[in-house]
Coordinates of N, CA and C in Angstrom, one line a residue:
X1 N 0.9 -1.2 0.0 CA 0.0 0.0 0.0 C 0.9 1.2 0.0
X2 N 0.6 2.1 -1.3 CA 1.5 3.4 -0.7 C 0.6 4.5 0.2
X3 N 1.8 5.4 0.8 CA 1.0 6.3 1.4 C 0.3 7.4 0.4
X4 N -0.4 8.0 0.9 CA -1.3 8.9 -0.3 C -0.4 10.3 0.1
X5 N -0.7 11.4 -0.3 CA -0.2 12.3 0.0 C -0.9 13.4 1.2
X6 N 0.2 13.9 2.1 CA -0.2 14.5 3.4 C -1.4 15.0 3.4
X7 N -2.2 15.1 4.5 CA -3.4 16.2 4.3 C -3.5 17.3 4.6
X8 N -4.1 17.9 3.8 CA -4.1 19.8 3.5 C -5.3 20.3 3.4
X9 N -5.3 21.4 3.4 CA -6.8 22.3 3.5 C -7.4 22.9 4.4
X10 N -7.9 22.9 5.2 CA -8.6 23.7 6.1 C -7.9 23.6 7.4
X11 N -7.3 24.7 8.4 CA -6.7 25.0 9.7 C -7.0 23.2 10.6
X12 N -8.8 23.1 11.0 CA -8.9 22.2 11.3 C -8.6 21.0 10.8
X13 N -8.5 20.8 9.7 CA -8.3 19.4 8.9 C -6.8 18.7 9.2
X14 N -6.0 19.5 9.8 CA -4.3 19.5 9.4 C -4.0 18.3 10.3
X15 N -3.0 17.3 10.3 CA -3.0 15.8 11.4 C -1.4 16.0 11.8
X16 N -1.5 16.3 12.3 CA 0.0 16.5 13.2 C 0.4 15.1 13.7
X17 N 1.9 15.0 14.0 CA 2.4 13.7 14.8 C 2.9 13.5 15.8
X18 N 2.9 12.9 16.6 CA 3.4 13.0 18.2 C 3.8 11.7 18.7
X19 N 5.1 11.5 18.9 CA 6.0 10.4 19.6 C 5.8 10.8 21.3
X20 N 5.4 10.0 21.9 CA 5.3 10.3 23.3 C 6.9 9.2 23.8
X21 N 7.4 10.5 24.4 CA 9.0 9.8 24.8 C 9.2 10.2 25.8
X22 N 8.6 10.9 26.7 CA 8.6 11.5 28.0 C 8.6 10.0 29.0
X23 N 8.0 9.1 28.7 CA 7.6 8.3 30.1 C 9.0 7.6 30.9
X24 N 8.8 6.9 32.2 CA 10.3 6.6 32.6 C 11.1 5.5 32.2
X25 N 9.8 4.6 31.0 CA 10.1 3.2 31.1 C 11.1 2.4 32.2
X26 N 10.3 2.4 33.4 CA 10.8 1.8 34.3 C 10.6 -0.2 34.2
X27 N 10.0 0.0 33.8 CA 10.0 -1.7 33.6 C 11.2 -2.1 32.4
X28 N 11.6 -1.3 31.2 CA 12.5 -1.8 30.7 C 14.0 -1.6 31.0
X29 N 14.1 -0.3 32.0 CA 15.3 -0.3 32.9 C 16.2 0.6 32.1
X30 N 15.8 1.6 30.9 CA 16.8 2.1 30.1 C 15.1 2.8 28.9
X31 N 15.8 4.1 28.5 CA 14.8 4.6 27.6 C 14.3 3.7 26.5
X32 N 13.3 3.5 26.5 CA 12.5 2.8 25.4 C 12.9 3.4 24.5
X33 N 12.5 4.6 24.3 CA 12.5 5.3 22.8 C 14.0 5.5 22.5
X34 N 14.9 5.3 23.1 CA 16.5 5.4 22.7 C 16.8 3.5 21.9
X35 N 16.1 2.7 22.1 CA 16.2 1.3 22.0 C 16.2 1.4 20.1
X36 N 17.3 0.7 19.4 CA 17.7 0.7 18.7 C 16.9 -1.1 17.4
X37 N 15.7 -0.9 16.7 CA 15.0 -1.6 16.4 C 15.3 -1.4 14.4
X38 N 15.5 -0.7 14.4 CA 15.1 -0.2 12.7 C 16.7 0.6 12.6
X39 N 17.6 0.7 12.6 CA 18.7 1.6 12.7 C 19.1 2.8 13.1
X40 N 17.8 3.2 13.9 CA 17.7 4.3 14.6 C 17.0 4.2 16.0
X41 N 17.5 5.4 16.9 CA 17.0 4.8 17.8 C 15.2 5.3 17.6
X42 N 14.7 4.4 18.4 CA 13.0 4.2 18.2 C 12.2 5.0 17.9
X43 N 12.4 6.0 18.9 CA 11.7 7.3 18.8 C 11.9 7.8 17.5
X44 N 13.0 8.8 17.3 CA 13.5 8.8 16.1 C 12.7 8.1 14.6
X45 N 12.9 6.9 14.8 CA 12.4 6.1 14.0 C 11.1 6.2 13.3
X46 N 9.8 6.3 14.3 CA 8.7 6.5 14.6 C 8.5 8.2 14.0
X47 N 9.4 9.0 14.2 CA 9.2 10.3 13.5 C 9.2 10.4 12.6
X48 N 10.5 9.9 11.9 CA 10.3 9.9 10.4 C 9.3 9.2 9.8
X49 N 8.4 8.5 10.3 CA 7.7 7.5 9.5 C 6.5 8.4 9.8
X50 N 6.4 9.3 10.9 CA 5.4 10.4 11.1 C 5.4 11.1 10.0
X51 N 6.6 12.1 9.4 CA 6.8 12.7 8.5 C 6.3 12.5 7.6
X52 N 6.2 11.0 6.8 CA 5.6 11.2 5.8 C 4.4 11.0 5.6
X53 N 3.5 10.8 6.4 CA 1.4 11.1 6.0 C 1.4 12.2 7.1
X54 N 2.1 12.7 8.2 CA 1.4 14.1 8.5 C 2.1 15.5 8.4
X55 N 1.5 16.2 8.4 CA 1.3 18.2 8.3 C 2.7 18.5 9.1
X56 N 3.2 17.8 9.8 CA 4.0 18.0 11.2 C 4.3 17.4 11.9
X57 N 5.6 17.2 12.8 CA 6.1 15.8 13.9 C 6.7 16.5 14.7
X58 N 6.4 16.2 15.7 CA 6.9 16.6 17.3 C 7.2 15.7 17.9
X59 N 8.2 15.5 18.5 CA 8.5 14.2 19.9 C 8.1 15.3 20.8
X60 N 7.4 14.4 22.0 CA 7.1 14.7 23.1 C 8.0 14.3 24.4
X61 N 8.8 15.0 24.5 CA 9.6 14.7 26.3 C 9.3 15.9 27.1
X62 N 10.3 14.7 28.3 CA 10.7 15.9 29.2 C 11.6 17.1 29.4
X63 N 11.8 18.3 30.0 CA 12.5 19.0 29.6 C 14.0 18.3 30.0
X64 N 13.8 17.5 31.0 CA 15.5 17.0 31.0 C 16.4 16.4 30.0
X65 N 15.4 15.9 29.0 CA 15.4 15.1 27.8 C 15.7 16.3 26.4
X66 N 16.0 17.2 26.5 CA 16.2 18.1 25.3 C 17.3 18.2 25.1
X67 N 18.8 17.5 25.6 CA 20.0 18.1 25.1 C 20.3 16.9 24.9
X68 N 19.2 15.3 24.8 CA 19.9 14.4 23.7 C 18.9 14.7 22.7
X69 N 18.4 15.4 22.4 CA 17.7 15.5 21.0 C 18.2 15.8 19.8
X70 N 18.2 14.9 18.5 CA 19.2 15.8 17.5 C 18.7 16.8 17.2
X71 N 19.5 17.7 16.3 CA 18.9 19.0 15.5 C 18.2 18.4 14.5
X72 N 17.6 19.1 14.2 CA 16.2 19.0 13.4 C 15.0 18.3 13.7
X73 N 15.3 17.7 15.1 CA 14.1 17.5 15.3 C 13.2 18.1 16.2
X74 N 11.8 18.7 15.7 CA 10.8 19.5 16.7 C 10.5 18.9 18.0
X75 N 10.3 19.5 19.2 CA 9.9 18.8 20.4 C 8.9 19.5 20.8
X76 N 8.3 18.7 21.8 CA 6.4 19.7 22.5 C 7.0 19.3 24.1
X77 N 7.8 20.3 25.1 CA 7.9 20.0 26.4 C 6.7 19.6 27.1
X78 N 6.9 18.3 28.0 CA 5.8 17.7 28.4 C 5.2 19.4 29.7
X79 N 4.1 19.2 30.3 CA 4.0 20.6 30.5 C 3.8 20.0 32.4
X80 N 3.4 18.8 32.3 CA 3.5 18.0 33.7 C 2.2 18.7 34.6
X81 N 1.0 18.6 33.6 CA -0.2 19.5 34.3 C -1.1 17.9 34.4
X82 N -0.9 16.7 33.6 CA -1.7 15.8 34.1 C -0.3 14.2 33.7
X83 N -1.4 13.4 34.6 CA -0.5 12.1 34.9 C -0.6 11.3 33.7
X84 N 0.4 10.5 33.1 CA 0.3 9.3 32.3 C 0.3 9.5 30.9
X85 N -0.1 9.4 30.0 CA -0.3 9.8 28.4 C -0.8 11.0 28.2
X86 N -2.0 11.0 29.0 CA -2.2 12.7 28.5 C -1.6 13.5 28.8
X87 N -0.7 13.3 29.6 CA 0.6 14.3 30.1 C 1.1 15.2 28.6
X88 N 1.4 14.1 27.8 CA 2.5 14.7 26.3 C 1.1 15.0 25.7
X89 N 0.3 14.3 25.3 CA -1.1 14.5 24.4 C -1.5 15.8 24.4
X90 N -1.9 16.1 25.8 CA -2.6 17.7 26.1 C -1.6 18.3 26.1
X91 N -0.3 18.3 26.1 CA 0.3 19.5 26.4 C 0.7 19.4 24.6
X92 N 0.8 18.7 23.6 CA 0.4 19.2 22.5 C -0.6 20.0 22.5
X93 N -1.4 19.4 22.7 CA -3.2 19.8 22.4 C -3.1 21.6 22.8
X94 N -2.1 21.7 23.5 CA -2.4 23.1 24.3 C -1.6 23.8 23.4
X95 N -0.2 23.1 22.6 CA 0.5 23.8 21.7 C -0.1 24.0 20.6
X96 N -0.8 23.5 20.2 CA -1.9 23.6 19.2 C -3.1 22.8 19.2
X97 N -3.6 23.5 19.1 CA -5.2 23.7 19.8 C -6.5 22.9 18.8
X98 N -6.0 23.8 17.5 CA -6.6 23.4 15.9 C -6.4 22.4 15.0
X99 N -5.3 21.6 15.7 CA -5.3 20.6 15.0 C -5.5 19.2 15.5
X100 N -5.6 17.4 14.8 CA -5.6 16.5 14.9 C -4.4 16.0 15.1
X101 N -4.4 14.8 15.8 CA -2.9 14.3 16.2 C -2.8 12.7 16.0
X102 N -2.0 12.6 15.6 CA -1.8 11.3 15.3 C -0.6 10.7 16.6
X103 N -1.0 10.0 17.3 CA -0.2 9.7 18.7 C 0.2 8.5 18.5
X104 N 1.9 7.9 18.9 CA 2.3 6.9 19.1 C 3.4 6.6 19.9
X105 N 3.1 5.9 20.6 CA 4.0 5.6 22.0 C 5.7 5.2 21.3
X106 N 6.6 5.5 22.0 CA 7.3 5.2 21.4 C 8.1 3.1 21.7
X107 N 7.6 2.7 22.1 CA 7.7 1.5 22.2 C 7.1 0.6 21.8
X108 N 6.8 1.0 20.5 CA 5.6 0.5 19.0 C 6.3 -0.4 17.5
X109 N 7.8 -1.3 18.4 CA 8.8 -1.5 17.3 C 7.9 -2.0 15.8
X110 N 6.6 -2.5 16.1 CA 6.4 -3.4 14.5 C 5.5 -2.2 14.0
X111 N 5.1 -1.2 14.3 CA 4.5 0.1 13.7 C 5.6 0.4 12.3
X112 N 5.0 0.2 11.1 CA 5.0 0.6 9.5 C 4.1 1.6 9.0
X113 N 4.7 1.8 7.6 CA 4.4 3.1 7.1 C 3.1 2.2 6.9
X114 N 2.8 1.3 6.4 CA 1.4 0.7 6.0 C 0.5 0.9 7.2
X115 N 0.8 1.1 8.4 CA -0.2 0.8 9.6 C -0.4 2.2 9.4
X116 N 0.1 2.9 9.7 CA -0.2 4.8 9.5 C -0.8 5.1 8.4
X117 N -1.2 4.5 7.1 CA -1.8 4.7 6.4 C -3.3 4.3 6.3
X118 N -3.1 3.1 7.0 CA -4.6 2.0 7.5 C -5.1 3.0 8.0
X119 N -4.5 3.4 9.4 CA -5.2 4.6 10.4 C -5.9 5.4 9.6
X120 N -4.8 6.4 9.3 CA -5.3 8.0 8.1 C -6.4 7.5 7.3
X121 N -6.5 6.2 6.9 CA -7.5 6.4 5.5 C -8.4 5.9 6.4
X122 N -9.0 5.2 7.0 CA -10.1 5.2 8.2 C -10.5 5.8 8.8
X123 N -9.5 7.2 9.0 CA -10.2 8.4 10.3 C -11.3 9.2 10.1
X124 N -12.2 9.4 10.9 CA -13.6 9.8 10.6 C -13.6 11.4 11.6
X125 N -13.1 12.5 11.0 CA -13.1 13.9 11.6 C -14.4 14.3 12.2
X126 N -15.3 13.6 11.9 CA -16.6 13.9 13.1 C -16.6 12.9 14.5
X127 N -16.0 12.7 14.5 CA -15.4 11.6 15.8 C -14.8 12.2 17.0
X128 N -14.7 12.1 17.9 CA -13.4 12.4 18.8 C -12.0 11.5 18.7
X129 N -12.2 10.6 18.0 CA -11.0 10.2 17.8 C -10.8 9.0 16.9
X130 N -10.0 8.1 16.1 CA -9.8 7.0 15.4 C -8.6 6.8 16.1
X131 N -9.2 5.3 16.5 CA -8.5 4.2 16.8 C -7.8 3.1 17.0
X132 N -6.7 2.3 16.5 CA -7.3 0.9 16.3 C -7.5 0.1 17.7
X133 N -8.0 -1.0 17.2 CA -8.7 -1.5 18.5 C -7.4 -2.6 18.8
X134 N -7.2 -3.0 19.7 CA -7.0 -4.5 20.7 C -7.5 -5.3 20.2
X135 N -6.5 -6.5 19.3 CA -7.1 -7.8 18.7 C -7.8 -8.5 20.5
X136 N -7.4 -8.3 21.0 CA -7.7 -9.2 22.0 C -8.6 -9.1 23.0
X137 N -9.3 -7.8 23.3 CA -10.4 -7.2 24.3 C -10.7 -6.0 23.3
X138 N -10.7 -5.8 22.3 CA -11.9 -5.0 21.3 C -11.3 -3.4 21.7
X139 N -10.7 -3.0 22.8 CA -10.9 -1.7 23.1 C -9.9 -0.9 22.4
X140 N -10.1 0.2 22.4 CA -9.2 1.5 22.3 C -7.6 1.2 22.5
X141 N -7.0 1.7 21.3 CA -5.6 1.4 21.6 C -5.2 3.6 21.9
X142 N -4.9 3.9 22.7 CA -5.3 5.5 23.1 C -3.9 5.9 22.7
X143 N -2.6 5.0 22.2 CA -1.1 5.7 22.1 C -1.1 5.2 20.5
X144 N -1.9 4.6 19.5 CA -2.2 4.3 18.5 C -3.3 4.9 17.8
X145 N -3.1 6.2 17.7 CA -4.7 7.1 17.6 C -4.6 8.1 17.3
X146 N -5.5 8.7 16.6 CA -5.8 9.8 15.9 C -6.6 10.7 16.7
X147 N -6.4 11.8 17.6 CA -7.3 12.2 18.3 C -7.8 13.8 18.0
X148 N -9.2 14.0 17.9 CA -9.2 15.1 17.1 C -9.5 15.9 18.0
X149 N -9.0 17.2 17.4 CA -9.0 18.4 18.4 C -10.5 18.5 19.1
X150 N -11.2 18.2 19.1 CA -12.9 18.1 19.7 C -12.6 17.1 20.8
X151 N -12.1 16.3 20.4 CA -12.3 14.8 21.5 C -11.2 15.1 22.8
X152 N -9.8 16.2 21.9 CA -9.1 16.3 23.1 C -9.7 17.7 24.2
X153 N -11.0 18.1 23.6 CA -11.2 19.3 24.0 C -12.4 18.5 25.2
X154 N -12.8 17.7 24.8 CA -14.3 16.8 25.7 C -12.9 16.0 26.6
X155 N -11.7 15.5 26.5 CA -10.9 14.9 27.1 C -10.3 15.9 28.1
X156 N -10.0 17.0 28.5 CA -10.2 17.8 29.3 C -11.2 18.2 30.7
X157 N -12.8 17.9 29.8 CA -13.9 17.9 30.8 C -13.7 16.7 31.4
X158 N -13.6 15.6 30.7 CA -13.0 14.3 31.3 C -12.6 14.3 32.5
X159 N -10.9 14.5 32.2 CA -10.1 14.9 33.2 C -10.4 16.1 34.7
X160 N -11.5 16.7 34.5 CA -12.4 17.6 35.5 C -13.1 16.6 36.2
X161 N -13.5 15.6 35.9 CA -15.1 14.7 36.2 C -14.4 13.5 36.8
X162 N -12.8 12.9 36.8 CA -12.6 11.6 37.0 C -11.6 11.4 38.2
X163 N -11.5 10.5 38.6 CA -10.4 9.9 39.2 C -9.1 8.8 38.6
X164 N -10.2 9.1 37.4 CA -9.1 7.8 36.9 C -8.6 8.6 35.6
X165 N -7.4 9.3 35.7 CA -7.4 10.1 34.3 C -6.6 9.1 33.2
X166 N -7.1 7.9 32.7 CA -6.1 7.1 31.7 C -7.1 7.4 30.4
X167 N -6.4 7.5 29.0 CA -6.7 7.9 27.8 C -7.8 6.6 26.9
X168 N -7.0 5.8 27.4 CA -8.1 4.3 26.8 C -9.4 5.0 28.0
X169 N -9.6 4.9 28.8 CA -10.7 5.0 29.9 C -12.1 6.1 29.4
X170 N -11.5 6.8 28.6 CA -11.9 8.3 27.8 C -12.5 8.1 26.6
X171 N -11.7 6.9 25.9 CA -11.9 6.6 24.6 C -12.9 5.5 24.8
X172 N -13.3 4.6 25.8 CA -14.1 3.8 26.1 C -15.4 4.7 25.8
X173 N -15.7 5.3 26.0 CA -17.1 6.0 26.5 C -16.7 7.6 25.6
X174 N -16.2 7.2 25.0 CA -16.5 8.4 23.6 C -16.7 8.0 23.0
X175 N -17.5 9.0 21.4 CA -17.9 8.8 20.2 C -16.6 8.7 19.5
X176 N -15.9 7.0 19.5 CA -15.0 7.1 18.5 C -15.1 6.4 17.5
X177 N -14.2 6.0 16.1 CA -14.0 5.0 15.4 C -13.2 4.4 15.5
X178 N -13.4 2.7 15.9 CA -12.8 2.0 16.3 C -11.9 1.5 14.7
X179 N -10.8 0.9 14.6 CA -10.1 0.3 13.9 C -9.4 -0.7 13.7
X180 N -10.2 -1.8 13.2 CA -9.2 -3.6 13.4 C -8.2 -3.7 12.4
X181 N -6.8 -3.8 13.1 CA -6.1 -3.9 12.3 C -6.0 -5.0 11.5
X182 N -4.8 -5.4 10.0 CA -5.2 -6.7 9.6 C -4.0 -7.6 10.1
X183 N -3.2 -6.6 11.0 CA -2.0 -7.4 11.2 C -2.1 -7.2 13.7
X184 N -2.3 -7.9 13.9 CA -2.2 -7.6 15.6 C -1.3 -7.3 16.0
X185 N -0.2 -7.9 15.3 CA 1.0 -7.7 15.6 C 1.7 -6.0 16.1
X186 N 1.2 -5.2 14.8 CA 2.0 -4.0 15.2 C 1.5 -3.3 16.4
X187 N 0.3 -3.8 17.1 CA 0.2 -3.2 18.6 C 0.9 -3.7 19.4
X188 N 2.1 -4.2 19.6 CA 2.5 -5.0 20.4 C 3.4 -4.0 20.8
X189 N 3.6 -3.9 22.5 CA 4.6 -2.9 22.9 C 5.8 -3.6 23.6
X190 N 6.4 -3.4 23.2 CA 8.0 -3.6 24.1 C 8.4 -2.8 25.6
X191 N 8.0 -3.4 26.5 CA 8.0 -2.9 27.7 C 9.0 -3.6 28.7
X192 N 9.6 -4.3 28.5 CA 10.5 -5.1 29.7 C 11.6 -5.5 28.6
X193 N 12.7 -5.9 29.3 CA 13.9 -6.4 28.7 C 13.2 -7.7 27.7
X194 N 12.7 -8.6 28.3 CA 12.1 -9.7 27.5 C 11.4 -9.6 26.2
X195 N 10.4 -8.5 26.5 CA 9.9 -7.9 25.2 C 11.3 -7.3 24.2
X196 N 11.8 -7.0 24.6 CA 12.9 -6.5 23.7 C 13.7 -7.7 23.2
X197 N 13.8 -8.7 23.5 CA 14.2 -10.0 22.9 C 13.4 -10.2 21.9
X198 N 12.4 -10.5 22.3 CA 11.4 -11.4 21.4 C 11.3 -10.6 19.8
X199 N 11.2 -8.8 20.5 CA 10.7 -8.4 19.0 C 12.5 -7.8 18.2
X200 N 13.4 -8.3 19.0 CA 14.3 -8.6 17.9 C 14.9 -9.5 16.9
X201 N 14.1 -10.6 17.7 CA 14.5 -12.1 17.2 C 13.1 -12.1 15.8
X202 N 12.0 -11.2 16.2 CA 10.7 -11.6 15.1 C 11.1 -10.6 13.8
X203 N 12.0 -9.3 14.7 CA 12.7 -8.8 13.2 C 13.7 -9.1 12.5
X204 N 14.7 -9.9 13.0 CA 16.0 -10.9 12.6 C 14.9 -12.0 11.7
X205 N 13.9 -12.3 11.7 CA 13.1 -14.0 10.8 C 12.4 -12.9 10.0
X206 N 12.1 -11.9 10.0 CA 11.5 -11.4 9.3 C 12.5 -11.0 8.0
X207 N 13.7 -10.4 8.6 CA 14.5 -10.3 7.0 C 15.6 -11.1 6.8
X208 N 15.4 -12.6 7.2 CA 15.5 -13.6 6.9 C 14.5 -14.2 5.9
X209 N 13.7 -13.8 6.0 CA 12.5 -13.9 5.2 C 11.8 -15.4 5.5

């Protein structure tokens, strides 16, 4: 599948990209997004592949995290006004306001240009957000998603009304579009040292072919 070309047109229409790299990855004991899968490190990786179907790419970190960033790449300082994903998400959302975001965690090693394209050509702008779903419990994948400036604006009141501020929790009980992928695989996250085994050994058989 090729990608189609970026989307353009109206202020609101525009889909921005967002690598969330801020978190501590404490369970893998060393930055996820520094973890070297595709010949770059992750994050990185993940940007470029933002680049080409959206308007714009930003990594999201922390401010202590700005002086390993290379040049040229844009960053959105996490703003540390709420806990967990939405942390980087809204503090885009606050850097710009008008536009759609396309969010991906950075510990997303089997994420391809084909899955970013599945997304984009499925997203429904009258929605709060496009999704793909969880082969395995149906739900919201909330670090795999398209979230449109409305949904992050109702995701706000959210965050007023809950105790439980997690991004899937939001997307359960919004008007979203859900998305099955054809492959399960590329939701798979690398969170522990073991995970990092497995999905280097599945990409070593892969170009082995």
């Amino acid at each position: 599948m090729k990608p189609s070309s970026k989307i353009s047109g109206t202020k609101s229409s525009k889909l921005f990209g967002l690598v969330l790299s801020g978190g501590a990855s404490s369970r893998m004991g060393e930055d996820k997004g520094l973890l070297n899968y595709h010949g770059a490190p992750q994050r990185e990786h993940l940007y470029q592949l933002l680049k080409k179907v959206c308007d714009d790419v930003f990594l999201s970190v922390q401010e202590k995290q700005l002086d390993e960033v290379p040049l040229g790449i844009k960053t959105i300082v996490d703003q540390n006004t709420y806990k967990g994903p939405f942390n980087g998400i809204l503090s885009a959302h606050e850097a710009y306001k008008d536009v759609a975001w396309l969010v991906l965690a950075c510990d997303l090693p089997f994420i391809d240009l084909e899955v970013l394209q599945e997304l984009i050509e499925q997203r429904n702008p009258e929605k709060s957000a496009t999704s793909f779903a969880n082969s395995e419990t149906a739900e919201p994948e909330p670090l795999v998603c398209i979230w449109e400036s409305k949904g992050l604006d109702k995701a706000l009141v959210f965050l007023e009304n809950t105790n439980n501020p997690s991004p899937k929790r939001f997307l359960m009980d919004a008007d979203i579009k859900l998305v099955h992928s054809k492959d399960a695989q590329v939701l798979f996250n690398a969170n522990s040292p073991s995970d990092h085994d497995v999905v280097k050994k599945k990409l070593e058989e892969r170009e082995r072919g």
